[in-house]
Each structure stands twice: as C-alpha cells, then as structure tokens.
XYZ file of C-alpha atoms in Angstrom:
257
model
C 81.364 165.270 94.683
C 80.834 161.672 92.902
C 79.091 161.890 89.558
C 75.625 160.487 88.919
C 75.957 160.646 85.238
C 79.025 160.959 83.195
C 79.375 161.192 79.382
C 82.577 161.726 77.556
C 82.685 162.476 73.685
C 78.840 160.945 72.786
C 78.287 160.715 69.134
C 75.226 159.450 67.761
C 73.442 159.032 63.983
C 70.083 157.645 63.092
C 71.564 155.999 59.764
C 74.182 158.311 58.193
C 72.369 161.278 59.567
C 74.982 162.537 62.911
C 72.669 164.150 65.285
C 75.295 164.312 67.989
C 79.320 164.706 68.550
C 81.533 165.374 70.786
C 79.118 165.889 73.791
C 80.514 165.771 77.002
C 78.645 165.789 80.257
C 78.744 165.420 84.137
C 75.937 165.342 86.639
C 76.343 165.831 90.746
C 73.847 164.777 93.127
C 71.025 167.443 93.602
C 71.233 169.502 90.388
C 69.350 170.911 87.814
C 70.662 171.191 84.296
C 68.411 172.780 81.743
C 69.174 171.811 77.983
C 68.066 174.455 75.449
C 68.293 174.559 71.781
C 66.621 174.600 68.605
C 64.249 171.973 67.067
C 66.259 169.324 65.658
C 69.240 170.201 67.827
C 69.251 166.510 69.674
C 68.165 167.602 72.836
C 65.466 164.646 72.891
C 68.254 162.289 71.586
C 70.459 163.203 74.085
C 67.864 162.486 76.979
C 67.212 158.848 75.181
C 70.998 158.114 75.623
C 71.294 159.387 79.491
C 68.449 156.941 80.095
C 69.712 154.070 78.544
C 66.878 154.016 75.346
C 69.820 154.955 72.642
C 73.427 153.391 72.657
C 75.673 155.906 71.505
C 77.522 155.171 68.598
C 80.440 156.317 69.728
C 81.860 157.731 73.514
C 80.591 156.586 76.780
C 77.405 156.992 79.029
C 77.955 156.007 82.240
C 75.629 156.223 85.198
C 77.351 155.956 89.303
C 80.432 154.433 86.483
C 78.456 151.708 84.527
C 77.783 151.826 81.130
C 74.136 152.721 80.232
C 73.890 150.539 77.294
C 74.853 147.238 79.339
C 72.765 147.870 82.161
C 69.327 145.764 82.512
C 66.229 148.190 82.076
C 65.092 147.486 85.450
C 68.428 148.610 87.229
C 68.118 151.613 85.512
C 64.552 152.345 86.564
C 65.588 152.081 89.732
C 67.777 154.728 89.322
C 66.953 156.957 86.501
C 63.131 158.240 85.855
C 62.152 159.378 82.042
C 59.325 161.775 81.807
C 58.949 161.912 78.005
C 57.227 165.208 76.308
C 53.267 164.700 76.604
C 52.660 161.322 77.591
C 49.563 159.650 75.906
C 48.104 156.324 77.408
C 46.390 153.774 74.864
C 44.025 152.770 77.960
C 41.497 154.058 79.950
C 43.866 153.760 83.155
C 43.214 155.964 86.399
C 46.100 158.640 87.443
C 46.416 155.720 90.529
C 47.307 153.045 87.956
C 49.046 155.642 85.961
C 51.263 156.088 88.999
C 51.691 152.342 90.320
C 53.071 151.885 86.985
C 56.757 153.666 88.186
C 56.483 150.429 90.677
C 57.454 147.833 87.936
C 61.147 147.866 88.717
C 60.400 146.377 92.075
C 57.421 144.211 91.344
C 57.865 140.875 89.820
C 56.789 139.943 86.817
C 53.492 137.762 88.372
C 52.850 139.623 91.155
C 50.763 142.451 91.954
C 51.429 145.436 93.858
C 51.757 145.267 97.796
C 50.518 147.523 100.157
C 54.219 149.093 100.115
C 53.816 150.038 96.655
C 50.268 151.569 97.025
C 51.446 153.665 100.031
C 55.087 155.257 98.010
C 52.484 156.126 94.974
C 49.820 157.752 97.648
C 52.750 159.763 98.671
C 54.159 160.297 95.073
C 50.769 162.056 94.456
C 50.601 164.096 97.708
C 53.867 165.384 96.839
C 52.915 166.865 93.276
C 49.182 167.635 94.361
C 46.785 165.521 92.391
C 46.062 162.976 95.027
C 42.533 163.915 94.752
C 42.817 163.212 91.294
C 43.678 159.387 92.100
C 40.171 157.705 90.637
C 40.094 159.938 87.618
C 40.717 158.606 84.088
C 44.165 159.747 83.175
C 42.262 160.592 79.851
C 39.569 162.744 81.352
C 42.348 165.322 83.378
C 44.190 167.934 81.956
C 47.660 168.245 80.268
C 49.232 169.957 83.619
C 47.585 167.131 85.645
C 49.138 164.439 83.021
C 52.062 165.627 83.361
C 52.082 165.982 86.903
C 50.884 162.083 87.106
C 53.613 161.531 85.036
C 56.038 163.046 87.301
C 54.602 161.148 90.227
C 55.213 157.908 88.088
C 58.882 158.897 88.090
C 58.950 159.077 91.872
C 57.671 156.276 92.852
C 60.662 154.541 90.858
C 62.951 155.901 93.827
C 65.034 157.345 91.237
C 68.139 159.117 91.806
C 67.703 161.017 88.663
C 64.754 162.588 86.842
C 65.344 163.167 82.920
C 62.084 165.271 81.648
C 61.754 165.835 78.031
C 59.928 168.916 77.383
C 58.066 169.049 81.016
C 55.884 172.112 80.544
C 55.064 171.938 76.738
C 51.675 173.202 75.892
C 50.924 174.459 79.604
C 49.541 177.785 80.840
C 51.613 179.858 83.255
C 50.094 178.772 86.175
C 50.808 174.948 85.475
C 54.021 175.310 84.032
C 55.350 177.112 87.220
C 53.651 174.382 89.304
C 55.803 171.940 87.518
C 59.022 174.213 87.979
C 58.427 174.786 91.410
C 58.006 171.145 92.137
C 60.859 170.080 90.452
C 63.290 172.322 92.344
C 62.134 171.330 95.465
C 62.485 167.461 94.761
C 66.153 168.643 94.101
C 66.090 170.641 97.351
C 64.383 168.543 99.718
C 65.394 164.868 98.424
C 68.306 165.607 96.667
C 67.377 164.704 93.109
C 68.999 165.371 90.389
C 67.265 166.726 87.598
C 67.873 167.211 83.772
C 65.328 168.833 81.459
C 65.457 169.794 77.658
C 63.141 172.908 77.468
C 62.477 175.535 75.035
C 61.302 177.749 78.292
C 64.192 180.525 78.206
C 62.787 182.796 81.269
C 62.319 179.344 83.477
C 65.586 178.332 82.552
C 66.881 181.624 84.056
C 65.549 181.377 87.424
C 65.311 177.190 88.181
C 68.459 175.826 86.782
C 71.823 175.488 88.393
C 73.482 175.254 84.975
C 72.061 175.324 81.236
C 73.829 173.575 78.601
C 73.163 174.801 74.914
C 72.653 172.709 71.636
C 73.613 173.220 68.213
C 73.210 171.247 65.569
C 74.372 168.477 67.994
C 77.004 170.265 69.413
C 77.508 171.859 72.412
C 77.516 175.499 71.802
C 77.487 176.983 75.643
C 77.312 175.962 78.757
C 77.591 177.449 81.947
C 75.370 179.387 84.752
C 72.471 181.092 83.665
C 73.600 184.485 83.501
C 76.759 183.114 81.742
C 75.058 181.609 78.890
C 71.709 183.598 78.160
C 72.964 186.389 76.180
C 71.895 187.974 73.182
C 75.094 186.591 70.753
C 74.609 183.089 72.281
C 70.679 183.056 71.863
C 71.038 184.426 68.360
C 73.669 181.542 67.030
C 71.569 178.883 69.074
C 67.996 179.884 67.390
C 69.003 181.256 64.106
C 66.999 184.404 64.971
C 69.058 187.879 66.167
C 67.531 188.506 69.537
C 68.643 191.132 72.196
C 69.077 189.921 76.107
C 68.723 192.989 78.495
C 69.219 192.773 82.403
C 67.926 195.345 84.160
C 67.191 195.460 88.020
C 67.401 191.801 88.571
C 65.180 190.986 85.544
C 65.962 189.538 82.413
C 64.399 190.350 78.875
C 64.854 188.511 75.932
C 63.139 189.762 72.518
C 63.540 189.579 68.994
C 65.096 192.289 67.096
C 62.523 193.657 64.443
C-alpha cells in the first residue's frame, strides 16, 4: 500500500539546540498513529514538520512523494489538516464561521464561500455533533466543543490525513472518549489517516493502530500498543519507574511507590 507520509532520517534544531534526530516514519491510508513522550521529547515539533509548518534541518518529509517544505500552503491544506492543541481565537467568531475557515484553500482571495462550502461545513458539524452550536460564539462554548469545532474545521478541508496535537488535553473523560471515538470513526468510515500526539496512555492502548514513543528527540520504541506499552519502555520515556500490568484484557499503569 502506498504511503501518504514518508519521512527519512529527519533532524531539526532550534538555533543550536537539537530537538529531533534520526526520525523515520511512514503512514499509509486509513491508519491511526499515536505519538507519546514526555514534555520536550519533540512531539509537537515533529507534527509541525509533518504538516509543512517547519522545515527539517536534514532528512526529508514527503507527502505523497512530494517534499513538504517545497509545497504550496494551499496545496498542503487540501491534503493535510492540522489541529493544534486547544486552539484560541482572537475575534468573536461563531462556530459556523470557525468551521468555514477550513474551506479557505478552495476559495479565492476575493471570493466568498459558496453554497457548496456551507453544505460541506454543515455536514462536518453534523459529523462531530455540534451543528446545534453553529450560531454560538466560539468563545462561549466549552473546551471540548471548541476542540470538536476545530476537528470539523479540519474535516471541511477534505484532507487525506489529520494531524492533531494533544486532541484531548484538558478534557473530561466523557469529551475525551467522544473525540477519540469520532477520530476512529473518521478513520474507519472515510479512510482518513490520523496522527496524534498525546499524553493519554490509556487511549493509546485502545484507539491507535500503532504507537511511536519519543525520548529526547529520538524514537525510543514503535509498534503495536501491546508491544511498546510496557514497564521498561514507559519508565525510560517518562523518567519515572512505572509498572504495567495486563489482566483479563485490561491494562493497568501505575507509578512505583
């Protein structure tokens, strides 16, 4: 199966500080990849490279065999939707207006949205369950509803891959589960590829097809969740001794006393 994203020997530095090194990554259609690691491990930087916001210092990042750093932003936006962590908005846009922003790659500089764009936005809001909020100000909805609005905005880009930075941060269990279920449904029903950086070990066990764990800018482990979620790897990744127990199909992770 052809890859959508392919990275080889990626490295990145902020000034003289190395942040990523030796990253190899391939994503095929209809797969979910979870990226775990402690704060500062390089997760967010890697995501920004994968959506063309940052250019690697060395190595290459390809989207459908095209070098991301040389692609036009509009072209990238039609193929890759990037959902940042807890997005904030400076102006009092409605939820509907926020979602319609995702149609920008398809609308000319001096054009207004068309009926087609409004219909695509409507379907996206219905898909994530927020159409009833369309006339509410984005500043007046909950954190979970704001995140769902961002996912809907990504959907209207009609992408092949969605990249999310901590999609469930600050959310309660209900909204966290809701968002992860929606992402899985998008993968299964639309064939979307999903890449998400997360601290949520438990969601990683149940939702992602594969997991990559970063440590100090390098890949510490990658593979199926039951291969990489173990005491030794998590203890190394997070710098704290933890125990992972698997009993009757359940997985328990807790710090050693």
